[in-house]
Short mmCIF file of C-alpha atoms in Angstrom, two decimals:
data_model
loop_
_atom_site.label_atom_id
_atom_site.label_comp_id
_atom_site.label_asym_id
_atom_site.label_seq_id
_atom_site.Cartn_x
_atom_site.Cartn_y
_atom_site.Cartn_z
CA MET M 30 -34.70 137.21 44.99
CA ILE M 31 -34.22 134.09 42.55
CA LYS M 32 -31.30 133.69 40.42
CA LEU M 33 -31.16 131.71 36.96
CA HIS M 34 -28.23 131.35 35.09
CA GLU M 35 -28.96 130.91 31.07
CA THR M 36 -26.35 131.12 27.97
CA TYR M 37 -27.07 132.66 24.73
CA LYS M 38 -24.52 132.54 22.04
CA GLY M 39 -20.98 132.19 24.41
CA ILE M 40 -22.44 135.23 25.99
CA GLN M 41 -23.02 134.40 30.44
CA LYS M 42 -26.59 136.13 31.19
CA VAL M 43 -28.12 135.97 34.68
CA LYS M 44 -32.30 136.51 34.77
CA LEU M 45 -32.95 137.61 38.16
CA ILE M 46 -36.73 136.95 39.68
CA SER M 47 -37.83 139.62 42.25
CA GLU M 48 -41.05 139.80 44.19
CA HIS M 49 -42.79 143.45 45.30
CA GLU M 50 -45.67 143.63 46.72
CA GLY M 51 -46.90 140.79 45.87
CA LYS M 52 -45.40 140.22 41.83
CA LEU M 53 -43.05 138.69 40.17
CA TYR M 54 -40.74 141.17 37.93
CA GLU M 55 -37.56 139.54 35.52
CA PHE M 56 -34.34 141.15 34.14
CA TYR M 57 -31.02 140.53 33.12
CA ILE M 58 -27.61 141.71 33.51
CA GLU M 59 -24.47 140.23 32.50
CA GLU M 60 -22.61 138.13 33.81
CA ALA M 61 -18.10 138.23 32.51
CA GLU M 62 -16.58 135.31 30.67
CA ARG M 63 -14.58 133.47 33.25
CA VAL M 64 -11.31 131.67 33.14
CA GLU M 65 -9.41 129.53 35.42
CA MET M 66 -5.31 128.80 35.20
CA PRO M 67 -3.38 127.65 37.45
CA HIS M 68 -2.79 130.88 40.46
CA SER M 69 1.21 130.59 39.36
CA ASP M 70 0.35 131.36 36.34
CA LEU M 71 -2.23 133.95 37.05
CA LEU M 72 -0.13 136.00 39.55
CA LYS M 73 2.27 136.38 36.99
CA MET M 74 -0.68 137.60 34.90
CA ALA M 75 -1.71 139.60 37.90
CA THR M 76 1.28 141.07 38.05
CA GLY M 77 1.65 142.29 35.26
CA TYR M 78 -1.38 144.14 34.73
CA ARG M 79 -0.35 145.62 38.07
CA LYS M 80 1.82 147.71 36.33
CA LYS M 81 -1.22 148.99 33.51
CA LEU M 82 -3.11 150.91 35.98
CA GLY M 83 -0.49 153.09 36.85
CA ASP M 84 -1.22 154.74 32.99
CA LYS M 85 -3.06 157.12 32.47
CA GLU M 86 -3.53 156.45 28.78
CA PHE M 87 -4.54 152.91 30.44
CA LEU M 88 -6.76 154.34 31.75
CA LYS M 89 -8.46 156.37 29.67
CA SER M 90 -8.10 154.46 26.35
CA LYS M 91 -9.10 150.27 28.42
CA CYS M 92 -11.28 151.28 31.39
CA ASP M 93 -12.93 154.91 30.56
CA PHE M 94 -11.64 157.03 32.30
CA VAL M 95 -11.57 160.70 31.30
CA GLU M 96 -8.85 163.22 31.68
CA ALA M 97 -10.98 165.33 34.87
CA GLU M 98 -10.72 162.31 36.50
CA PHE M 99 -7.35 163.06 37.76
CA ASP M 100 -7.49 167.02 38.65
CA ASP M 101 -8.17 165.28 41.97
CA LEU M 102 -5.35 163.26 42.78
CA LEU M 103 -6.48 161.59 46.21
CA ILE M 104 -7.27 158.51 47.18
CA LYS M 105 -10.93 158.68 47.40
CA PHE M 106 -12.55 156.97 51.08
CA GLN M 107 -15.78 155.11 51.28
CA GLY M 108 -18.42 154.28 54.40
CA ASN M 109 -21.46 153.03 55.55
CA ASN M 110 -21.58 150.00 54.01
CA ALA M 111 -23.68 146.42 55.25
CA LYS M 112 -21.01 145.71 57.26
CA LEU M 113 -18.88 148.64 58.35
CA ASN M 114 -20.04 152.28 59.88
CA HIS M 115 -16.54 153.97 60.01
CA ALA M 116 -14.19 154.47 56.85
CA PHE M 117 -12.59 152.08 54.60
CA MET M 118 -10.90 152.37 51.29
CA SER M 119 -9.96 150.10 48.25
CA LEU M 120 -7.39 148.67 45.62
CA PRO M 121 -8.30 146.10 42.05
CA ALA M 122 -8.79 142.36 43.95
CA GLY M 123 -6.76 140.73 43.32
CA VAL M 124 -4.28 142.71 41.36
CA SER M 125 -2.67 143.51 44.46
CA CYS M 126 -2.57 141.38 46.08
CA PRO M 127 0.33 139.11 46.16
CA GLY M 128 0.55 137.26 48.76
CA ALA M 129 -3.05 135.89 47.49
CA GLY M 130 -3.74 132.11 48.13
CA ASN M 131 -6.67 129.73 46.58
CA CYS M 132 -8.63 133.32 46.78
CA LEU M 133 -6.55 134.79 43.61
CA SER M 134 -8.78 136.43 40.96
CA PHE M 135 -9.00 139.44 39.05
CA PHE M 136 -10.40 141.02 36.26
CA ASN M 137 -9.12 142.26 33.10
CA PRO M 138 -11.22 145.33 31.46
CA GLU M 139 -9.58 144.87 29.03
CA ASP M 140 -11.07 141.36 27.06
CA GLY M 141 -14.17 142.04 30.19
CA LYS M 142 -12.89 138.28 31.48
CA LEU M 143 -12.10 137.01 35.34
CA TYR M 144 -9.01 135.31 35.79
CA VAL M 145 -9.50 133.18 38.65
CA ALA M 146 -7.40 130.38 39.75
CA SER M 147 -7.90 126.59 38.82
CA GLU M 148 -6.64 125.75 42.63
CA ASN M 149 -10.27 127.48 43.79
CA GLU M 150 -12.38 124.41 43.29
CA GLY M 151 -14.95 127.04 42.24
CA SER M 152 -14.87 129.81 44.52
CA VAL M 153 -14.22 133.12 43.36
CA CYS M 154 -13.03 136.16 45.36
CA TYR M 155 -15.93 138.57 46.06
CA ALA M 156 -14.63 141.72 44.80
CA ALA M 157 -13.35 140.17 42.11
CA ALA M 158 -17.30 139.02 40.67
CA LEU M 159 -18.01 142.76 41.25
CA GLU M 160 -15.48 143.97 39.38
CA ALA M 161 -16.72 141.77 37.20
CA GLY M 162 -20.74 142.63 37.61
CA MET M 163 -21.70 139.54 39.30
CA GLY M 164 -23.13 142.24 42.09
CA PRO M 165 -26.53 143.01 41.36
CA ARG M 166 -26.68 145.64 40.08
CA GLY M 167 -23.98 144.04 36.88
CA THR M 168 -21.95 145.10 34.33
CA LYS M 169 -22.97 148.30 33.93
CA GLY M 170 -23.00 149.06 38.36
CA ALA M 171 -19.39 147.70 38.36
CA LYS M 172 -17.60 150.29 35.92
CA GLY M 173 -18.02 152.84 38.76
CA TYR M 174 -17.07 150.10 41.52
CA ARG M 175 -13.26 149.88 38.81
CA LYS M 176 -13.03 153.13 38.65
CA GLU M 177 -12.61 153.97 42.11
CA ARG M 178 -10.70 151.59 42.14
CA TYR M 179 -8.11 151.88 39.86
CA LEU M 180 -8.02 155.67 40.36
CA ASN M 181 -6.81 154.44 44.20
CA PHE M 182 -4.26 152.01 42.62
CA TYR M 183 -3.14 155.49 39.94
CA VAL M 184 -2.85 157.96 42.78
CA ILE M 185 -0.67 155.44 44.90
CA GLU M 186 1.75 154.09 41.81
CA ASN M 187 2.19 158.02 41.44
CA ALA M 188 3.09 159.29 44.79
CA LEU M 189 5.42 157.00 45.12
CA LYS M 190 7.35 158.15 42.81
CA GLY M 191 7.90 160.34 45.24
CA GLY M 192 8.69 157.87 47.57
CA TYR M 193 6.30 156.12 50.61
CA ASN M 194 6.79 160.07 52.03
CA ASN M 195 5.08 161.05 49.67
CA LEU M 196 2.60 158.99 49.98
CA ALA M 197 2.30 159.51 53.25
CA GLU M 198 1.53 163.19 52.52
CA VAL M 199 -1.19 161.63 49.63
CA ILE M 200 -3.01 159.73 52.21
CA THR M 201 -2.72 162.30 55.27
CA LYS M 202 -3.89 165.41 52.65
CA SER M 203 -6.94 162.37 51.51
CA ILE M 204 -8.10 161.68 54.20
CA GLN M 205 -8.41 165.33 55.77
CA ASN M 206 -10.52 166.30 51.78
CA HIS M 207 -12.40 163.29 52.88
CA GLU M 208 -13.01 164.91 56.93
CA LEU M 209 -14.30 168.03 55.10
CA ASN M 210 -17.92 166.69 54.20
CA THR M 211 -17.75 163.26 57.23
CA GLY M 212 -16.48 164.51 59.99
CA PRO M 213 -13.61 163.39 62.22
CA MET M 214 -11.88 160.05 60.53
CA THR M 215 -11.63 158.35 64.15
CA GLU M 216 -10.84 154.09 62.87
CA ILE M 217 -9.90 153.63 58.75
CA ARG M 218 -9.86 150.14 57.38
CA ILE M 219 -6.64 150.18 54.96
CA HIS M 220 -7.95 147.81 52.02
CA GLU M 221 -11.61 146.98 51.97
CA ASP M 222 -10.72 145.27 48.75
CA GLY M 223 -6.76 144.29 47.96
CA ASP M 224 -3.18 144.01 49.81
CA PHE M 225 -0.10 145.86 50.37
CA TYR M 226 1.39 145.40 47.21
CA SER M 227 5.39 146.19 47.94
CA GLU M 228 7.36 146.92 50.60
CA GLU M 229 7.60 151.67 50.04
CA TYR M 230 4.11 150.40 49.62
CA PHE M 231 2.94 149.45 53.10
CA LYS M 232 6.02 151.79 54.58
CA GLY M 233 3.56 154.97 53.03
CA TRP M 234 -0.09 153.66 55.01
CA VAL M 235 3.04 152.86 58.29
CA LYS M 236 4.46 156.63 58.07
CA ALA M 237 0.41 158.29 57.40
CA ALA M 238 -0.72 156.54 61.00
CA MET M 239 2.26 158.13 62.74
CA MET M 240 1.41 161.95 60.74
CA ASN M 241 -2.31 161.49 61.88
CA PRO M 242 -1.95 159.74 65.82
CA ASP M 243 -5.88 160.63 66.35
CA VAL M 244 -6.78 158.25 63.36
CA HIS M 245 -6.78 154.16 64.59
CA PHE M 246 -6.30 152.43 61.07
CA TYR M 247 -6.63 148.34 60.73
CA PHE M 248 -6.09 146.02 57.67
CA TYR M 249 -6.24 142.07 56.72
CA THR M 250 -3.44 141.26 55.37
CA LYS M 251 -1.76 138.24 53.37
CA SER M 252 1.91 139.90 52.39
CA ILE M 253 3.38 138.83 55.32
CA PRO M 254 7.17 139.31 53.99
CA TYR M 255 6.40 143.31 54.49
CA LEU M 256 5.39 142.60 57.79
CA VAL M 257 8.33 140.65 59.16
CA LYS M 258 10.99 142.74 57.53
CA TYR M 259 9.25 145.83 59.36
CA LEU M 260 9.43 144.36 62.28
CA LYS M 261 13.20 142.84 62.56
CA ASN M 262 13.74 147.09 62.20
CA ASN M 263 11.57 146.94 64.62
CA LYS M 264 10.33 146.66 67.81
CA ALA M 265 6.46 146.61 67.33
CA LEU M 266 3.80 148.34 64.81
CA PRO M 267 2.67 151.69 65.56
CA SER M 268 -0.16 151.53 68.17
CA ASN M 269 -2.78 152.82 66.15
CA PHE M 270 -1.40 150.35 62.79
CA THR M 271 -3.43 147.54 63.97
CA ALA M 272 -2.73 144.18 61.37
CA ASN M 273 -4.64 141.05 61.06
CA MET M 274 -3.36 138.14 59.41
CA SER M 275 -5.74 136.59 56.44
CA SER M 276 -5.27 132.72 57.02
CA ASN M 277 -5.31 132.40 52.80
CA PHE M 278 -1.95 132.93 51.90
CA ASN M 279 0.69 132.39 49.46
CA PRO M 280 1.50 128.87 51.05
CA LYS M 281 4.44 130.42 50.32
CA PHE M 282 4.55 132.19 52.39
CA LYS M 283 4.38 129.61 55.11
CA LYS M 284 8.05 130.09 57.14
CA HIS M 285 7.31 134.33 56.99
CA PHE M 286 3.93 133.32 58.71
CA GLU M 287 6.27 131.23 61.14
CA TYR M 288 8.24 134.03 61.43
CA TYR M 289 6.69 136.62 62.34
CA LYS M 290 5.10 134.97 65.16
CA ALA M 291 7.61 133.75 66.29
CA LEU M 292 9.26 137.65 66.29
CA ASN M 293 5.22 138.86 68.32
CA ASP M 294 5.36 135.42 71.16
CA GLY M 295 3.22 133.94 68.89
CA GLU M 296 0.35 136.62 69.83
CA ILE M 297 -0.79 137.58 66.60
CA LYS M 298 -4.57 138.06 65.59
CA VAL M 299 -5.71 135.71 63.03
CA ALA M 300 -9.09 135.60 60.42
CA LYS M 301 -9.35 132.01 58.79
CA ILE M 302 -12.59 132.14 56.54
CA TYR M 303 -15.24 129.28 57.60
CA ASP M 304 -17.38 127.12 54.52
CA SER M 305 -20.26 128.31 57.52
CA TYR M 306 -20.95 129.01 61.07
CA ASP M 307 -21.81 125.79 61.67
CA ASP M 308 -18.35 125.16 60.92
CA VAL M 309 -17.15 127.70 63.50
CA PRO M 310 -15.42 125.80 66.46
CA GLU M 311 -16.92 127.12 70.03
CA GLY M 312 -14.97 129.72 71.71
CA VAL M 313 -13.91 131.28 68.11
CA PRO M 314 -15.41 134.53 67.99
CA VAL M 315 -17.31 135.55 64.27
CA ASP M 316 -15.95 139.04 63.58
CA LYS M 317 -19.80 141.02 62.36
CA THR M 318 -18.67 144.19 62.64
CA ASP M 319 -14.84 144.19 62.30
CA ALA M 320 -14.13 144.73 65.99
CA TYR M 321 -12.02 142.43 66.49
CA ALA M 322 -10.06 143.84 63.19
CA MET M 323 -10.12 147.11 64.80
CA ASP M 324 -8.76 145.37 68.63
CA PRO M 325 -5.46 146.50 68.87
CA ASN M 326 -6.11 144.57 72.21
CA PHE M 327 -6.94 140.85 70.47
CA LYS M 328 -4.41 137.66 70.01
CA GLY M 329 -5.36 134.97 68.80
CA GLU M 330 -8.15 133.50 66.14
CA PHE M 331 -11.70 134.99 65.63
CA ALA M 332 -13.72 133.15 62.38
CA LEU M 333 -15.07 134.81 59.34
CA VAL M 334 -18.08 133.63 57.38
CA TYR M 335 -18.22 132.56 53.50
CA HIS M 336 -19.95 135.31 51.82
CA GLY M 337 -18.61 135.35 48.05
CA THR M 338 -19.81 133.65 45.33
CA GLY M 339 -18.34 130.10 43.07
CA LEU M 340 -18.71 128.77 39.94
CA LYS M 341 -21.58 127.41 39.28
CA GLY M 342 -22.69 123.93 40.17
CA SER M 343 -19.36 124.35 42.90
CA LYS M 344 -19.16 123.93 46.29
CA TYR M 345 -18.38 127.58 46.89
CA ALA M 346 -21.72 128.98 45.12
CA LYS M 347 -24.14 126.81 46.95
CA LEU M 348 -22.17 127.91 50.55
CA ALA M 349 -22.63 131.63 50.03
CA ASN M 350 -26.29 131.66 48.85
CA ARG M 351 -27.19 129.08 52.01
CA ASN M 352 -24.37 131.20 54.22
CA SER M 353 -27.05 134.27 52.13
CA ARG M 354 -29.50 133.17 54.06
CA ASP M 355 -28.58 132.20 57.35
CA PRO M 356 -29.64 134.75 60.40
CA ARG M 357 -26.86 133.88 62.13
CA LYS M 358 -24.91 136.34 59.73
CA GLU M 359 -27.67 139.11 61.24
CA LYS M 360 -25.55 141.75 63.63
CA SER M 361 -27.32 141.05 67.43
CA LYS M 362 -26.76 142.89 70.11
CA GLU M 363 -24.06 141.75 71.72
CA ASP M 364 -21.52 142.46 68.05
CA ASN M 365 -22.87 145.84 67.57
CA ILE M 366 -22.47 146.63 72.33
CA HIS M 367 -18.42 144.64 71.56
CA TYR M 368 -18.11 147.22 68.19
CA LEU M 369 -19.30 150.33 70.29
CA THR M 370 -17.19 149.42 73.24
CA THR M 371 -14.01 148.64 70.92
CA VAL M 372 -14.20 152.07 69.64
CA LYS M 373 -14.54 154.16 72.90
CA ALA M 374 -11.10 152.20 73.43
CA ILE M 375 -9.26 153.44 70.86
CA ARG M 376 -11.03 156.43 70.68
CA SER M 377 -8.67 156.66 74.36
CA ARG M 378 -5.33 156.35 73.26
CA ARG M 379 -2.93 158.27 70.69
CA GLY M 380 -0.49 156.81 68.57
CA GLU M 381 2.38 156.34 69.52
CA SER M 382 5.10 156.08 67.38
CA ASP M 383 9.08 156.83 68.94
CA GLY M 384 11.96 154.91 67.79
CA ILE M 385 10.15 153.58 64.61
CA ASN M 386 12.62 153.37 61.72
CA LEU M 387 11.18 153.04 58.15
CA ASP M 388 14.86 154.07 56.37
CA TYR M 389 15.84 149.98 56.00
#
């Protein structure tokens, strides 16, 4: 598929040229206007906007929700996308990422604009870009994509009014509801998009792991202070709750990161994003299936290769285009075997949470 950018009366449009059975087809999608601002200002803006997403009336007036969509207040899980063969849930990109570094971006449905940190050098958070209509289905497909994430956030915010224990109950009910259609959920990725945005929210997931010992929960995070405070008050996370530190965190959390390593005797998992497959150092595995991310026994660094998007003409736009065509992005037989062996090992364990204290 060929992607060409055109501008008409200030509105960015993207012409997609697709080939099928020897014929070329042209169609257009619209992309949101992009606004760059300093990271610190954007973080404040995202935090302020986050508060709005917990308001039903705001969602109805600005995000096209109707009253009936609030009848079933449970977290929605998805499964089986291009990378993952198991369940995951998501929150709004950027808005729920207080620890984000130069990847910080978020879409604002009030003005229809995609806000990007100027320090990004043209990179755009992939999830934020999809919320803004930069995916293959454009703005039409983005509306449903956003609504699922917004509703998850609304459910969580309202559950937290009763504390983290109440949120854990809601998470458990949401898992049970999903299992009615899919069968047992044995692995769950917390946040395909989004992150832990408050300490109470983090505790809610820890408690949910304690309540569901037959489910293995794992996550990537840049919200390091919540992990540090937890480990100051507890020896370890539940055995069915696996943390992966994302390397692209807000630089102000550098001391928290070093302290987190010290609390774990330096034995932590770190996911680092590289510009291309050629840049990944020899001996550092590339995780194409989340097998390394899920694995509670793996320690050290594993690699992810930049797969997001970028502002037109930027280095990251070129990288995204090149990496999308790199045959090395495809899962190999070895990748799939590693995934299966990791899952089998996880399923042979049961969660252990004795002695955990969350009331600190």
